[in-house]
mmCIF file of C-alpha atoms in Angstrom:
data_model
loop_
_atom_site.group_PDB
_atom_site.id
_atom_site.type_symbol
_atom_site.label_atom_id
_atom_site.label_comp_id
_atom_site.label_asym_id
_atom_site.label_seq_id
_atom_site.Cartn_x
_atom_site.Cartn_y
_atom_site.Cartn_z
ATOM 1 C CA MET A 1 -0.042 0.090 0.106
ATOM 2 C CA PRO A 2 1.682 3.642 -0.643
ATOM 3 C CA ARG A 3 2.239 5.896 2.077
ATOM 4 C CA LYS A 4 -0.243 7.847 0.929
ATOM 5 C CA GLU A 5 -2.808 5.706 1.635
ATOM 6 C CA GLN A 6 -1.643 4.539 4.819
ATOM 7 C CA GLY A 7 -1.637 8.736 6.287
ATOM 8 C CA TRP A 8 1.763 9.696 5.470
ATOM 9 C CA ILE A 9 3.087 13.231 4.611
ATOM 10 C CA THR A 10 5.581 13.974 2.867
ATOM 11 C CA PHE A 11 7.138 17.402 2.299
ATOM 12 C CA GLN A 12 10.347 19.418 2.052
ATOM 13 C CA THR A 13 11.500 22.084 4.235
ATOM 14 C CA SER A 14 15.073 24.539 3.428
ATOM 15 C CA GLU A 15 17.873 23.858 5.576
ATOM 16 C CA GLU A 16 16.551 26.445 8.655
ATOM 17 C CA GLU A 17 13.908 24.742 8.616
ATOM 18 C CA ARG A 18 14.655 21.918 9.507
ATOM 19 C CA LYS A 19 17.063 23.104 11.759
ATOM 20 C CA ILE A 20 13.888 24.132 13.797
ATOM 21 C CA LEU A 21 12.328 21.695 14.287
ATOM 22 C CA GLU A 22 14.822 19.538 14.971
ATOM 23 C CA ASP A 23 16.421 21.790 17.878
ATOM 24 C CA PHE A 24 12.544 22.691 18.458
ATOM 25 C CA CYS A 25 12.375 18.730 18.855
ATOM 26 C CA HIS A 26 15.481 18.235 20.895
ATOM 27 C CA ASP A 27 14.213 20.739 23.409
ATOM 28 C CA SER A 28 11.146 19.458 23.885
ATOM 29 C CA GLN A 29 11.976 16.528 24.104
ATOM 30 C CA ARG A 30 9.953 14.798 21.800
ATOM 31 C CA THR A 31 9.604 13.502 17.810
ATOM 32 C CA LYS A 32 9.681 15.088 14.993
ATOM 33 C CA THR A 33 5.624 13.246 14.420
ATOM 34 C CA GLU A 34 4.809 14.840 18.099
ATOM 35 C CA ILE A 35 5.295 18.056 17.374
ATOM 36 C CA LEU A 36 3.381 18.252 14.245
ATOM 37 C CA ARG A 37 1.200 15.677 14.882
ATOM 38 C CA GLU A 38 0.687 18.779 17.856
ATOM 39 C CA LEU A 39 0.403 21.109 15.156
ATOM 40 C CA VAL A 40 -1.439 20.318 12.780
ATOM 41 C CA ARG A 41 -4.378 19.753 16.208
ATOM 42 C CA GLY A 42 -4.057 23.395 17.135
ATOM 43 C CA LEU A 43 -5.098 24.184 13.352
ATOM 44 C CA HIS A 44 -9.086 23.142 14.256
ATOM 45 C CA LYS A 45 -8.657 24.726 17.666
ATOM 46 C CA HIS A 46 -7.095 27.889 16.166
ATOM 47 C CA GLN A 47 -9.392 28.326 13.045
ATOM 48 C CA ALA A 48 -12.690 27.844 15.834
ATOM 49 C CA SER A 49 -10.930 30.753 17.501
ATOM 50 C CA GLN A 50 -10.429 32.502 14.833
ATOM 51 C CA ALA A 51 -14.487 32.765 13.466
ATOM 52 C CA SER A 52 -15.178 34.771 17.090
ATOM 53 C CA ILE A 53 -12.417 36.654 16.756
ATOM 54 C CA PRO A 54 -14.115 39.805 15.113
ATOM 55 C CA THR A 55 -11.799 42.280 13.176
ATOM 56 C CA LYS A 56 -12.949 45.169 13.382
ATOM 57 C CA GLN A 57 -16.192 46.811 15.005
ATOM 58 C CA VAL A 58 -18.131 49.114 14.348
ATOM 59 C CA ASN A 59 -19.082 52.840 15.961
ATOM 60 C CA GLU A 60 -22.067 54.725 15.956
ATOM 61 C CA GLU A 61 -21.299 56.649 13.036
ATOM 62 C CA ASP A 62 -21.302 53.571 11.899
ATOM 63 C CA SER A 63 -17.653 54.170 10.920
ATOM 64 C CA GLU A 64 -15.254 50.564 10.650
ATOM 65 C CA ILE A 65 -12.252 50.601 13.591
ATOM 66 C CA PRO A 66 -9.834 48.658 13.188
ATOM 67 C CA VAL A 67 -8.745 45.744 17.004
ATOM 68 C CA VAL A 68 -5.729 45.516 17.922
ATOM 69 C CA GLU A 69 -5.852 41.832 18.791
ATOM 70 C CA ILE A 70 -3.508 40.519 21.151
ATOM 71 C CA SER A 71 -1.749 36.978 21.299
ATOM 72 C CA SER A 72 -2.515 35.434 25.285
ATOM 73 C CA ARG A 73 0.463 31.914 23.877
ATOM 74 C CA LYS A 74 2.269 30.653 26.752
ATOM 75 C CA LYS A 75 5.752 29.595 26.165
ATOM 76 C CA ALA A 76 6.443 26.638 26.366
ATOM 77 C CA LEU A 77 7.896 24.909 29.155
ATOM 78 C CA LYS A 78 11.439 24.749 29.806
ATOM 79 C CA VAL A 79 12.411 22.159 32.677
ATOM 80 C CA SER A 80 16.309 20.873 33.673
ATOM 81 C CA SER A 81 14.808 17.357 34.175
ATOM 82 C CA ARG A 82 15.308 14.513 30.484
ATOM 83 C CA ASN A 83 12.763 12.663 30.877
ATOM 84 C CA ILE A 84 8.717 13.267 29.459
ATOM 85 C CA LEU A 85 6.275 11.974 28.682
ATOM 86 C CA LYS A 86 3.515 12.491 27.014
ATOM 87 C CA GLY A 87 0.107 10.761 28.545
ATOM 88 C CA VAL A 88 -3.690 11.337 28.945
ATOM 89 C CA VAL A 89 -5.191 11.364 32.281
ATOM 90 C CA LYS A 90 -6.901 8.384 32.734
ATOM 91 C CA LYS A 91 -7.584 8.720 36.683
ATOM 92 C CA VAL A 92 -7.678 11.163 39.232
ATOM 93 C CA VAL A 93 -8.479 11.087 42.566
ATOM 94 C CA THR A 94 -9.112 14.032 44.822
ATOM 95 C CA GLY A 95 -8.185 14.065 48.750
ATOM 96 C CA ALA A 96 -8.836 16.859 51.346
ATOM 97 C CA VAL A 97 -5.525 18.076 50.358
ATOM 98 C CA ASN A 98 -4.175 16.581 47.664
ATOM 99 C CA CYS A 99 -5.115 14.295 44.426
ATOM 100 C CA GLU A 100 -3.738 11.140 43.308
ATOM 101 C CA VAL A 101 -3.108 11.501 39.727
ATOM 102 C CA THR A 102 -2.920 8.526 36.705
ATOM 103 C CA LEU A 103 -1.779 9.370 34.053
ATOM 104 C CA GLU A 104 -1.667 5.930 31.362
ATOM 105 C CA ILE A 105 1.742 7.090 28.905
ATOM 106 C CA VAL A 106 1.015 4.029 26.219
ATOM 107 C CA HIS A 107 -1.621 1.466 25.896
ATOM 108 C CA LYS A 108 -1.616 -0.647 29.340
ATOM 109 C CA VAL A 109 1.528 2.317 30.970
ATOM 110 C CA GLU A 110 0.426 3.568 33.774
ATOM 111 C CA LEU A 111 2.265 5.818 36.157
ATOM 112 C CA THR A 112 0.516 7.141 38.853
ATOM 113 C CA SER A 113 1.434 11.021 41.222
ATOM 114 C CA MET A 114 0.864 11.910 44.384
ATOM 115 C CA ILE A 115 0.602 16.261 44.124
ATOM 116 C CA THR A 116 -1.572 18.705 45.389
ATOM 117 C CA LYS A 117 -5.487 19.806 45.094
ATOM 118 C CA THR A 118 -4.296 23.067 44.738
ATOM 119 C CA SER A 119 -1.821 21.897 41.675
ATOM 120 C CA ALA A 120 -4.588 19.450 39.821
ATOM 121 C CA GLU A 121 -7.446 22.220 40.242
ATOM 122 C CA ASP A 122 -4.654 24.944 38.370
ATOM 123 C CA LEU A 123 -3.252 22.179 36.417
ATOM 124 C CA GLY A 124 -7.115 22.055 35.372
ATOM 125 C CA LEU A 125 -6.273 17.946 35.511
ATOM 126 C CA ALA A 126 -9.422 16.012 34.331
ATOM 127 C CA GLU A 127 -10.049 12.569 32.379
ATOM 128 C CA GLY A 128 -9.068 12.261 29.343
ATOM 129 C CA GLU A 129 -7.184 15.423 29.184
ATOM 130 C CA GLU A 130 -2.993 15.289 27.278
ATOM 131 C CA ALA A 131 -0.630 16.272 30.460
ATOM 132 C CA TYR A 132 3.590 15.709 31.113
ATOM 133 C CA ALA A 133 4.574 12.990 33.493
ATOM 134 C CA VAL A 134 8.366 14.983 34.214
ATOM 135 C CA ILE A 135 10.821 12.179 35.718
ATOM 136 C CA LYS A 136 13.056 13.551 38.389
ATOM 137 C CA SER A 137 15.681 11.377 39.603
ATOM 138 C CA ASN A 138 12.362 9.207 41.925
ATOM 139 C CA ASP A 139 9.368 12.068 41.652
ATOM 140 C CA ILE A 140 7.190 12.266 38.753
ATOM 141 C CA VAL A 141 5.292 15.550 38.075
ATOM 142 C CA ILE A 142 2.826 16.289 36.285
ATOM 143 C CA ALA A 143 2.844 19.016 33.869
ATOM 144 C CA ARG A 144 0.460 20.265 31.046
ATOM 145 C CA GLU A 145 0.774 23.436 28.234
#
């Protein structure tokens, strides 16, 4: 079966573009495929958010006033830990102070971490959401984009 029918996409990049992608992959400890998939998935969200943002407003005299769009994009989190594993939240057990968060890294491979209830709320951790297990020494820390 040809690659195209298997879902493969092949495209050319400049030397500079290739270097940017490779550096980003190295810094984020992710593969090119993971990065490109995230970019493609983000297009749908970007398209939906762009549809609801007006580019111009009309004042009382019916004349158009341009709207300045301010980006709220966050920069990627950089951490010293080299073991960063992307997963999906399978379970969040909330206690009075702490939460037990279980991520499925790959099929039937799960990691569980105890984090504060406040951290779980701040990260918006919920079943089915993507998150990262950041492993340093004997601790597993949960992070989210």
